XYZ file of C-alpha atoms in Angstrom:
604
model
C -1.341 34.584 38.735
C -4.126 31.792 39.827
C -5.573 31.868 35.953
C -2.333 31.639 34.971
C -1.104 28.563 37.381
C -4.618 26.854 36.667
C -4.044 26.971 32.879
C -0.741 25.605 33.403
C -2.260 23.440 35.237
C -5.086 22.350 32.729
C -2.408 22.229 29.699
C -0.214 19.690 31.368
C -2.600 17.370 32.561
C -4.129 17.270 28.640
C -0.185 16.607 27.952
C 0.207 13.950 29.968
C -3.056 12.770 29.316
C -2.553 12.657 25.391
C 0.835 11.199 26.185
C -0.110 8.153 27.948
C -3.233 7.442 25.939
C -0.718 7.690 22.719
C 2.243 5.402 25.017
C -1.066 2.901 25.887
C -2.321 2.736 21.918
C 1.605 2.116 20.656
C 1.855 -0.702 23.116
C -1.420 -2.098 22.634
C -0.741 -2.162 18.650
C 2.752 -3.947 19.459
C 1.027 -6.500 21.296
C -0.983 -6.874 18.762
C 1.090 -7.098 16.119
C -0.158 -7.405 12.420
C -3.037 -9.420 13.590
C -5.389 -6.744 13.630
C -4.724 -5.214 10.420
C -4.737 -8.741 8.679
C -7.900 -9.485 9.968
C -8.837 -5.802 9.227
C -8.375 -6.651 5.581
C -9.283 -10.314 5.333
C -12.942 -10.201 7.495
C -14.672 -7.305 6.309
C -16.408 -8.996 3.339
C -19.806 -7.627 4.346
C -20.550 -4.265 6.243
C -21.675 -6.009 9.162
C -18.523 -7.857 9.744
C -16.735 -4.489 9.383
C -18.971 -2.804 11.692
C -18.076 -5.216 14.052
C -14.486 -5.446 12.838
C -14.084 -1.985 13.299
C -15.521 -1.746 16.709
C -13.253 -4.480 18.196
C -10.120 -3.263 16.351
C -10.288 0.448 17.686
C -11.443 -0.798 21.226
C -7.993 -2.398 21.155
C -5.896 0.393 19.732
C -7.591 3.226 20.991
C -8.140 5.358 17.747
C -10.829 5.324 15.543
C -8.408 7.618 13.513
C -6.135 4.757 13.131
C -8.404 2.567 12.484
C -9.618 4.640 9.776
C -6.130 5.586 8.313
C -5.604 2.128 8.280
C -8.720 1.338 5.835
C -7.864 4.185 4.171
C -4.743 2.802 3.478
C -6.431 -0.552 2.143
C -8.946 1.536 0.002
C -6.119 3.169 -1.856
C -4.512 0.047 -2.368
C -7.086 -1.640 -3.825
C -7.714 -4.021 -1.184
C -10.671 -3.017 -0.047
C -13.766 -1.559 -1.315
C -15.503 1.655 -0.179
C -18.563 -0.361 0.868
C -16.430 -2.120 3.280
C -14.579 0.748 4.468
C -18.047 2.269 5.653
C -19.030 -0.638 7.763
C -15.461 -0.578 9.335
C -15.483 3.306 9.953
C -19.122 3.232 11.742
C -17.544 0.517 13.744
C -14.449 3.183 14.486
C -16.734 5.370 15.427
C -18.412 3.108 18.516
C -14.744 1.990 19.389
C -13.829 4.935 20.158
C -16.051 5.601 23.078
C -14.546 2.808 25.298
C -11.925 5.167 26.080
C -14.495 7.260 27.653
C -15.476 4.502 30.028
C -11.975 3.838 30.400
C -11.400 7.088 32.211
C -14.086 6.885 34.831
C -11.813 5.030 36.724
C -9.858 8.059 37.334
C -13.121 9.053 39.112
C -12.665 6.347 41.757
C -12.109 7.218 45.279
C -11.712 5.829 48.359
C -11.129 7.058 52.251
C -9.995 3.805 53.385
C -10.137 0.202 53.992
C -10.999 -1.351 50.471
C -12.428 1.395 48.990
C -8.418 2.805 49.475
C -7.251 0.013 47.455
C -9.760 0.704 44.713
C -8.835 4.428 44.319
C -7.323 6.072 41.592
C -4.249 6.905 43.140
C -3.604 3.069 44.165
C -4.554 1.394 41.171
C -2.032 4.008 38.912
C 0.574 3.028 41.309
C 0.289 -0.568 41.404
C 0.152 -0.419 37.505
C 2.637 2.033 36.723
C 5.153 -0.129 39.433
C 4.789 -3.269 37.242
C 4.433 -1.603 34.133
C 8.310 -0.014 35.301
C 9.126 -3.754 36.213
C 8.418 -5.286 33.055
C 10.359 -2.574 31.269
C 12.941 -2.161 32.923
C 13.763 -5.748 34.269
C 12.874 -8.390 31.528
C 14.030 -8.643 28.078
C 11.209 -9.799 25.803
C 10.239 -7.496 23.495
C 6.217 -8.363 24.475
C 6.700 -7.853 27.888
C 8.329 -4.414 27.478
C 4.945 -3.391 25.250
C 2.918 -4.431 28.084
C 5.050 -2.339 29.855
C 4.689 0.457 27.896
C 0.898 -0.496 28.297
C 0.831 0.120 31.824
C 2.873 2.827 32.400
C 1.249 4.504 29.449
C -2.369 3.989 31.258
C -0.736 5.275 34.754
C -0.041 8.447 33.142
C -3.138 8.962 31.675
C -4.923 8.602 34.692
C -2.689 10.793 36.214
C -2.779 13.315 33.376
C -6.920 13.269 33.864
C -6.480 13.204 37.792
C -4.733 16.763 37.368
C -7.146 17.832 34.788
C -10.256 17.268 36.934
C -8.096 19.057 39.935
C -7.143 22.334 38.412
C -10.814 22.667 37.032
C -12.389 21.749 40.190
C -12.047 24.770 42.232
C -13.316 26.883 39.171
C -16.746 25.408 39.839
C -17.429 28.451 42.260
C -16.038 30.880 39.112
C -18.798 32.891 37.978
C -17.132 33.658 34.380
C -16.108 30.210 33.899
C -19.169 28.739 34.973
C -20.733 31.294 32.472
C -17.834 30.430 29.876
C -19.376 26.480 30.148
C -23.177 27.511 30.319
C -22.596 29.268 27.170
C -22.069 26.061 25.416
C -25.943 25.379 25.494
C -25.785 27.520 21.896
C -25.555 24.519 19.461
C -23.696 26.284 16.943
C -21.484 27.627 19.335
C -21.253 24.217 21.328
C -20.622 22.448 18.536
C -17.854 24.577 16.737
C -15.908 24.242 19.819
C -15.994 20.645 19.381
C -14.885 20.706 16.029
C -11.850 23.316 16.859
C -10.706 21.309 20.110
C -10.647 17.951 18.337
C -8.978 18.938 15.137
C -6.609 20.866 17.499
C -5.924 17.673 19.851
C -6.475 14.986 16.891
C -8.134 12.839 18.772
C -11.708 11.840 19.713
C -11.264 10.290 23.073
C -8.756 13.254 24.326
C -11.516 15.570 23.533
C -13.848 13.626 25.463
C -11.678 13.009 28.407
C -10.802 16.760 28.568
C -14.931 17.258 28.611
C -15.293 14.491 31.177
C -12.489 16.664 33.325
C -14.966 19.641 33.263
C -18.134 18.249 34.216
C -16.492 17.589 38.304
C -17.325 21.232 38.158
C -20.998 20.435 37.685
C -21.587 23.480 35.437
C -21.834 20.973 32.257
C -25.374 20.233 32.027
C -26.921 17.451 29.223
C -28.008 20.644 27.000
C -24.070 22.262 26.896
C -22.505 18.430 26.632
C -24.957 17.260 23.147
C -23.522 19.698 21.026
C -19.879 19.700 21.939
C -20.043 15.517 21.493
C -21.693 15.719 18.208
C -19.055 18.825 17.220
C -16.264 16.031 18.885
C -17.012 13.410 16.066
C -16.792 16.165 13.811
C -13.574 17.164 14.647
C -11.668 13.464 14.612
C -12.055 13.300 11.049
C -9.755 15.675 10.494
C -6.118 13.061 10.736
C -8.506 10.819 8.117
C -9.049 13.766 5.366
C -5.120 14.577 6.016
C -4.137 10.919 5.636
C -6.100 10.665 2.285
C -4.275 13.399 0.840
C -2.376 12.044 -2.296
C -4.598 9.039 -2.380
C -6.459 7.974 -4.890
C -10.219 8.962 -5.670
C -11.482 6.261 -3.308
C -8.969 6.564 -0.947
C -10.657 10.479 -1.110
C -14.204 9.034 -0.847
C -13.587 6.565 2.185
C -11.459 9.472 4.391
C -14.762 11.436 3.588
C -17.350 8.790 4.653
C -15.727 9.729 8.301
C -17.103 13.081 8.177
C -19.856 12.109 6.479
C -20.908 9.902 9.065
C -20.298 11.956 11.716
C -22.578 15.358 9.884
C -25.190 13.050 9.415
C -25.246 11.721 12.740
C -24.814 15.485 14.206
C -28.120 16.785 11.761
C -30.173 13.770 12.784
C -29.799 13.659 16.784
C -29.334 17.777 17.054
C -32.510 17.696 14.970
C -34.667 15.603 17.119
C -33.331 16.878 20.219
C -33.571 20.765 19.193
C -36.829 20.282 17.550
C -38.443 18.230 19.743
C -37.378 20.416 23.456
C -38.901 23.641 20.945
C -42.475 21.713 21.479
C -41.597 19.661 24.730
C -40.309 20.454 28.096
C -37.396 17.195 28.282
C -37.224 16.579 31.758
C -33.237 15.676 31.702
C -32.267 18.401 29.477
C -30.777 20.419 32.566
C -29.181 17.254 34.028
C -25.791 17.516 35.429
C -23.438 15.187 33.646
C -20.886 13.437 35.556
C -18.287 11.451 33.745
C -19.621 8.660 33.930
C -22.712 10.639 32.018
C -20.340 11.898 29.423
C -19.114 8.850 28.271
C -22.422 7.029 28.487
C -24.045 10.045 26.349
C -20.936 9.630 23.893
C -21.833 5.465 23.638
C -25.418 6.161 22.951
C -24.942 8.870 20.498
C -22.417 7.000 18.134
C -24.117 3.747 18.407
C -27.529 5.099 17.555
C -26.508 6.659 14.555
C -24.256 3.806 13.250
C -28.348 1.770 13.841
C -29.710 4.757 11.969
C -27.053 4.668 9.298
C -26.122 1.236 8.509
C -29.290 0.757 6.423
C -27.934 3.056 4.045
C -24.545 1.929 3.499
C -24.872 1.848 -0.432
C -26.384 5.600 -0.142
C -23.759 6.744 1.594
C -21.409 5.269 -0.915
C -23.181 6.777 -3.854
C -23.198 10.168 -2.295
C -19.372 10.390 -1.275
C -18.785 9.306 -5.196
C -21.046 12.154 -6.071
C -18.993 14.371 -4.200
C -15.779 12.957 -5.174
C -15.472 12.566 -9.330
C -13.254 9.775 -10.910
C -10.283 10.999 -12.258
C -10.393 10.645 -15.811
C -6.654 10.963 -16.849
C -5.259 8.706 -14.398
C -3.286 6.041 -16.160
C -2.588 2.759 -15.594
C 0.857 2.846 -13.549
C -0.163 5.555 -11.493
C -3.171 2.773 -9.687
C 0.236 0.703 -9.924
C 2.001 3.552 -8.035
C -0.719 3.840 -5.526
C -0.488 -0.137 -4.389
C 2.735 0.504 -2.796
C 1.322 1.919 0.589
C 3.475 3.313 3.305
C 1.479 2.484 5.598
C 1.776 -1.437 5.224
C 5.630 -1.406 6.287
C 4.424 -2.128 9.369
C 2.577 -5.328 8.018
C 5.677 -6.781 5.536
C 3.040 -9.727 3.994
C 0.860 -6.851 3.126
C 3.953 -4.705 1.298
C 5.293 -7.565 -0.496
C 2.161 -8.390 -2.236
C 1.403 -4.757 -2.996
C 4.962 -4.358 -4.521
C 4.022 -7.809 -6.825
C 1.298 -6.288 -7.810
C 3.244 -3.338 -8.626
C 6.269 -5.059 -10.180
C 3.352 -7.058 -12.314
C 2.075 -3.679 -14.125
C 6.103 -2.946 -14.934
C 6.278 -6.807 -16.314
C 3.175 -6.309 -18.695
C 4.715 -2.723 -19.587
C 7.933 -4.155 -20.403
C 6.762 -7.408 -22.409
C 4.246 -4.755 -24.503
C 6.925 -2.066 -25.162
C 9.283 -5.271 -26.052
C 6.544 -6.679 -28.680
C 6.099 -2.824 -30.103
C 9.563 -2.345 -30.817
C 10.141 -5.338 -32.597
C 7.084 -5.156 -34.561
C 8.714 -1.489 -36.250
C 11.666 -3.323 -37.944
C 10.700 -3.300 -41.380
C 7.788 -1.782 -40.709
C 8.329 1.508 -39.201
C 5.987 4.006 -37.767
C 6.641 7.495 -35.860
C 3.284 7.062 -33.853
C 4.643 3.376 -32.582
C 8.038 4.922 -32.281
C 6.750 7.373 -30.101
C 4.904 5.225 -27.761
C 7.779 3.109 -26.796
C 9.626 6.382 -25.909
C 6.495 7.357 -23.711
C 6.178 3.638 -22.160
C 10.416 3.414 -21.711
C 10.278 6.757 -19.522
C 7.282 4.505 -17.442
C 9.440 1.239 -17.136
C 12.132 4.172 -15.264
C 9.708 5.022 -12.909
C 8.284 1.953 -12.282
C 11.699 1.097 -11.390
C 12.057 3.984 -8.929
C 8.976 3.382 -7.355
C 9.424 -0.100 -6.648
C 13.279 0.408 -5.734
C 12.660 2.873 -2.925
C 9.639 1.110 -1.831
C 11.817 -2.078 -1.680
C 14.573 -0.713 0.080
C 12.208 0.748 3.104
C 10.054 -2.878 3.012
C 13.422 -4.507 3.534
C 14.307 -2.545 6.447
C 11.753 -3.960 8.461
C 11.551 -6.803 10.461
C 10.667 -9.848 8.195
C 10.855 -13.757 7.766
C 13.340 -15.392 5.970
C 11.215 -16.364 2.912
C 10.056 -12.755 3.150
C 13.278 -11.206 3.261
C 13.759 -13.521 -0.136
C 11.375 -12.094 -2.181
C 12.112 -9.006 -1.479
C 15.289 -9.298 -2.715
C 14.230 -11.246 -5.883
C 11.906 -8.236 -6.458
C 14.993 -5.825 -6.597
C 16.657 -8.413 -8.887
C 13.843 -8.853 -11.272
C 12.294 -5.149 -11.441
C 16.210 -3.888 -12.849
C 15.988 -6.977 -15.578
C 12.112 -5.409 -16.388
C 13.404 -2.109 -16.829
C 16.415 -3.104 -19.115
C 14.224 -5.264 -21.080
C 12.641 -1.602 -21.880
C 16.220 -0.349 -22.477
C 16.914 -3.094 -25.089
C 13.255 -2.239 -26.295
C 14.341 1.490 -27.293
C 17.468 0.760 -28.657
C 15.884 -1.616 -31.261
C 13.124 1.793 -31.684
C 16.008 3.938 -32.072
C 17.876 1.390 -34.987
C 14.405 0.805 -37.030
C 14.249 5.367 -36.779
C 17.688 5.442 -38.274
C 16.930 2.654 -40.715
C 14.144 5.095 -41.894
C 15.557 7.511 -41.950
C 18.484 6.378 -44.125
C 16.432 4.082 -46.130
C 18.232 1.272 -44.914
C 16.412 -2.375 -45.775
C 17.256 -5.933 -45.107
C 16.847 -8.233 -47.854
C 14.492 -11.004 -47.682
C 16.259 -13.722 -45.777
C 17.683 -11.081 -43.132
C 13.629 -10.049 -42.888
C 12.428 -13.824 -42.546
C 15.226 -14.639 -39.978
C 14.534 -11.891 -38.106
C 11.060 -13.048 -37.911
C 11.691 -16.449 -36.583
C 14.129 -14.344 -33.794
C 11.444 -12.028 -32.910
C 8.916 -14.742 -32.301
C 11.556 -16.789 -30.118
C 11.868 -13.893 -28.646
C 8.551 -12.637 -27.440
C 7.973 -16.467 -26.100
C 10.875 -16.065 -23.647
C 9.813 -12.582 -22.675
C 5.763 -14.365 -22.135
C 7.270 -17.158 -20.380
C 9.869 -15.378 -18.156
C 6.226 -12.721 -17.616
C 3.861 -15.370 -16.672
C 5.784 -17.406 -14.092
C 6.997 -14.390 -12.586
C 3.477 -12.781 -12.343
C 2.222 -16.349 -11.049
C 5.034 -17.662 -9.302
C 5.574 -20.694 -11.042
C 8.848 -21.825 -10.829
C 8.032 -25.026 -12.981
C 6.838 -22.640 -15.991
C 10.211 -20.726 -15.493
C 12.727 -23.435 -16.487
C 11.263 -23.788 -19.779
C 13.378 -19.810 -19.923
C 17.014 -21.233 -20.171
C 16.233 -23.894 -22.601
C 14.989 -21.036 -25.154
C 17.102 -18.589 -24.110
C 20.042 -21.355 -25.193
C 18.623 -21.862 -28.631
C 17.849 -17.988 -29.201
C 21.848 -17.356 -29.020
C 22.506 -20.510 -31.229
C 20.057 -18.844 -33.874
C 21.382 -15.620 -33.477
C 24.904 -16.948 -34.017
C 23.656 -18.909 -37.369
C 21.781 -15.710 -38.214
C 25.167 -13.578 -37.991
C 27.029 -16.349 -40.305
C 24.149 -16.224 -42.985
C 24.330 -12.088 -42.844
C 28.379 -12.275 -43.616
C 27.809 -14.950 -46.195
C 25.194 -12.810 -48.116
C 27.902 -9.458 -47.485
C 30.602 -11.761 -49.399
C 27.529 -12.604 -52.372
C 26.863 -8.982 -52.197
C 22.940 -9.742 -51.467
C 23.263 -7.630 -48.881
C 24.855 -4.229 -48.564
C 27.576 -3.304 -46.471
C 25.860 -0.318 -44.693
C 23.594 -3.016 -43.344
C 26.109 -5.017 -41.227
C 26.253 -2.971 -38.168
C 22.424 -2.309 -38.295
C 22.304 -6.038 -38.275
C 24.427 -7.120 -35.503
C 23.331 -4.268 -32.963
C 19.990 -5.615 -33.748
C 20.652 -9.562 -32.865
C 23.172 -7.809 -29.770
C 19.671 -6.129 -28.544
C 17.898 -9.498 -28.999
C 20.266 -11.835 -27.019
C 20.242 -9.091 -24.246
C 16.589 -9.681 -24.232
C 16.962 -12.979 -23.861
C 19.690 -13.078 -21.321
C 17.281 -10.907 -18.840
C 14.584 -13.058 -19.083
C 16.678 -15.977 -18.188
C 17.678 -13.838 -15.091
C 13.968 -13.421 -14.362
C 12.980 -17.366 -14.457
C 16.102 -17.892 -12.195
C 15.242 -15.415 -9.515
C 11.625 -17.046 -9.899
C 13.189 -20.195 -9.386
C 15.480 -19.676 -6.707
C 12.757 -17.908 -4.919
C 11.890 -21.269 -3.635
C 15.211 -22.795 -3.035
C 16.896 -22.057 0.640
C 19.434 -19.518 -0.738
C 19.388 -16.619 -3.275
C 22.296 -16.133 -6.008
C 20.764 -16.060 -9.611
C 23.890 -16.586 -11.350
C 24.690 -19.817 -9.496
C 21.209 -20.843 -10.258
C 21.505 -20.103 -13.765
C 24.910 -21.673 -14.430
C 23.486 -24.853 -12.211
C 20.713 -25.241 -14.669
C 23.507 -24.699 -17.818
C 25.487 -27.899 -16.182
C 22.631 -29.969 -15.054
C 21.005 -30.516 -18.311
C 18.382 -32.787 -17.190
C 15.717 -34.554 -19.415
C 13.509 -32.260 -19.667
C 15.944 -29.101 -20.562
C 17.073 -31.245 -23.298
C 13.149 -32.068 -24.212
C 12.756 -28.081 -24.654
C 15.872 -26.959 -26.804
C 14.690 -29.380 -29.002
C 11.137 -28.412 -29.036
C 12.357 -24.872 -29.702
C 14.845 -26.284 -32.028
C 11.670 -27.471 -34.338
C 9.592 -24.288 -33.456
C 12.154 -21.587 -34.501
C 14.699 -22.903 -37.189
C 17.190 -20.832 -38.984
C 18.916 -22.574 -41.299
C 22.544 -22.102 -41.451
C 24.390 -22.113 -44.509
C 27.403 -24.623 -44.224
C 31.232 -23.380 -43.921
C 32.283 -24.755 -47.693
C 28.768 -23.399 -49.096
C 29.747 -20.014 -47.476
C 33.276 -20.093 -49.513
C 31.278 -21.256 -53.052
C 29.271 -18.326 -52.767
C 32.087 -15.903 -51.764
C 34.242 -17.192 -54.851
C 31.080 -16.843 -57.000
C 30.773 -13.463 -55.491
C 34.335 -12.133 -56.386
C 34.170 -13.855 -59.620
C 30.817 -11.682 -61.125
């Protein structure tokens, strides 16, 4: 019944250990804010910096797994390099042993006097009271984090305080005295380290839990080595998971983690076991206190960050070595990967990802646009087929973006950020319908193959002059979007005015040729589903250049925008329908020149 009890007792103070230390991290990222991540991202340009970067950063949070996750994350969306992400990991992996020196103050005690106010006991009670205050009785949102802070810290200490007191009578145990000795086997010490860390997921719980067991004083410097070096082993264990589904260096930064840890395991168990096989190392029997433990843990990972850091580029090369390039991934899927769940914490970091994203679908659409046109007249099964493959791509671009949209938008954001997210779910359905509009014009030049249907000469040459008005509106409405130029975008309406006035003249020149029989009647629905496809076209694009525009007004409502820039034909729209008036001229034949050649018609 004791084992039992003490085991109870054991497993609830690593619970409320691992509880407060994950209450403490969550408030001390609140606090934070984005701050650390954007300065994560922005000030790692040279592995130094990231080192350093890396160190500060999980000091703060608490995790050198979420640190790591979070370059991770910036690896796979191609906002980081590996290179970086090793100098940031290595600085991870010193953060992480604060936490150790953090929990020596459980370790504090005091009889009375001062030395009673400096105990353990006191100082969790005087910080878990005004941690309780804060939460409880104000109503900012920062002081309930440093609430959460506090109290979160009080019951860590308290989870190590009953830790350290249901292992402290064992220290007279003979079997678990033997259990710890045992741990002097470096294999042995250091699988255990491995298995309790990828068990607990965390580094500094590991540590804590072995800082707990040396009060017993059967943990001696030879038993404590391995079961460190197996400790930073086992915490990369939440990085490989979080990589899974990344891309290939997503893959190669979750692995420098273990990487750096195996190295630093092979070089200090090396000198250490090789060098006590020749020489008696007076300390090597050394009780460790806690204070020991975390001081062993500090040296270890910052030595072999000073060992390692010269070889940055090496250990780049060699987790590429390990980790191939995938050869068949195409273009949208590195789209695909941009839009990282872990940034919808960080909404300035998700909206430029899903630009990014919605950029690839714009250059997608304005190609599969460009193809489709080019098979009227021209036709070709090979092209045919590749706007069918790139249409299916525009639909789940569109999916992508929509659901990634929808969660971004559910997060807390600015106004102006809350704007262009919603212009991104405006534009990314025009993109995909310009691909829509793309296959139907696919699908009429197939069946105009197939039935050998042609357009005579002036049909061909109008359609021409439509096509090239209408890949200029598509480039235009795809630039300033991509760029964010609003003052590119208002050349769109202009265009998109004159590319329904030519459509319309196009339509009266195709009747009057029906009534002079130069062109067949089979022809006449071919026709107009064709120009219907091409003012569609049109029509979206102006929908793009508004939602561009209107991105910088103070409201968002593209139709209102559009129909103010219809009625407020200002110099310069008038300038640009007349410039495309010159560029792309159909000419129209007159009303009384239509009739002559319908009465010439009827008369042969």
């Amino acid at each position: 019944m004791t084992i039992i009890t003490t085991i109870l007792a054991i497993l609830s103070g690593v619970a409320l250990f691992l509880f407060g230390m994950s209450l403490m991290g969550n408030g001390l990222q609140r606090v934070a804010g984005n701050s650390l991540e954007k300065v994560l991202f922005r000030l790692t340009s040279t592995p130094i910096k990231g080192v350093l970067l890396g160190t500060a950063v999980t000091a703060v949070i608490q995790s050198s797994s979420a640190t790591s996750v979070m370059v991770v994350g910036f690896v796979n969306a191609g906002m980081m390099k590996v290179a970086q992400g090793i100098g940031v990991i290595m600085g991870a992996n010193i953060g992480t042993s604060i936490t150790g020196w953090i929990l020596c103050l459980s370790y504090i005690e005091g009889s009375e006097g001062i030395a009673a106010l400096l105990s353990t006991a006191t100082i969790s009670a005087v910080v878990a009271i005004i941690g309780v205050v804060l939460k409880l009785f104000t109503k900012h949102t920062r002081y309930h984090n440093i609430g959460d802070i506090m109290i979160g810290f009080a019951i860590l200490m308290v989870g190590m305080q009953q830790m350290s007191g249901a292992v402290a009578p064992l220290k007279d145990n003979e079997n678990f005295v033997g259990i710890l000795t045992a741990f002097t086997n470096p294999a042995l010490g250091i699988l255990v380290g491995i298995l309790f860390t990828a068990i607990l997921q965390s580094a500094s719980a590991s540590i804590g839990v072995l800082q707990a067991l040396s009060v017993t004083g059967a943990i001696t410097f030879q038993s404590a080595l391995p079961i460190i070096l197996g400790i930073g082993i086992g915490a990369s264990v939440p990085v490989l998971i979080s990589a899974i589904g990344t891309n290939t260096n997503a893959k190669r930064t979750a692995l420098v983690y273990l990487v750096n840890d195996m190295l630093g395991a092979l070089i200090w168990g090396g000198v250490f076991y090789i060098t006590s096989a020749f020489i008696d190392i007076p300390f090597i029997d050394q009780t460790m206190s806690p204070v020991l433990i975390a001081l062993l843990n500090t040296v270890y990972r910052v030595l072999t960050v000073i060992v390692l850091f010269p070889f940055v580029k090496a250990i780049e090369k060699l987790v590429t070595v390990l980790i191939k390039e995938k050869k068949d991934e195409s273009p949208e899927q590195a789209d695909f990967e941009l839009l990282e769940e872990r940034f919808f914490g960080i909404p300035e970091l998700a909206i430029s990802q899903s630009h990014k994203c919605i950029n690839g679908m714009a250059r997608t659409a304005q190609k599969n646009v460009s193809r489709a046109t080019s098979l009227i007249g021209n036709y070709s099964e090979e092209r045919f087929d590749k706007v069918c493959k790139k249409e299916d791509v525009l639909d789940k671009y569109e999916d992508h973006l929509g659901t990634y949209l929808m969660r971004v938008s559910k997060t807390q954001m600015n106004l102006k950020q809350s704007k262009q997210v919603s212009k991104f779910l405006h534009t990314i359905s025009d993109f995909e319908r310009l691909g829509d509009h793309a296959m139907n014009i696919a699908f009429i030049c197939k069946d105009m193959s197939e039935k050998g249907v042609e357009f005579s000469g002036d049909a061909e040459e109008e359609f021409d002059v439509i096509k090239a008005a209408t890949e200029e509106i598509v480039d235009i409405a795809v630039t300033s979007f991509q760029n964010d130029d609003w003052e590119k975008a208002v050349h769109v309406e202009p265009l998109r005015e004159w590319i329904g006035k030519i459509c319309a003249s196009s339509r009266s020149n195709h009747v009057a040729r029906l009534q002079e029989g130069r062109c067949e009647i089979k022809t006449g629905i071919v026709f107009n589903d064709l120009i219907m496809n091409y003012e569609r076209i049109s029509a979206h694009c102006s929908n793009i250049a508004a939602a561009t525009i209107e991105a910088e007004q103070s409201h968002f409502n593209t139709h209102e925008m559009i129909s103010e820039i219809r009625h407020n034909k200002d110099a310069e729209y008038k300038f640009d329908y007349k410039t495309y008036a010159e560029k792309f001229a159909i000419e129209e034949a007159s009303e009384e020149e239509g009739k002559k050649r319908g009465r010439k018609a009827a008369n042969a």
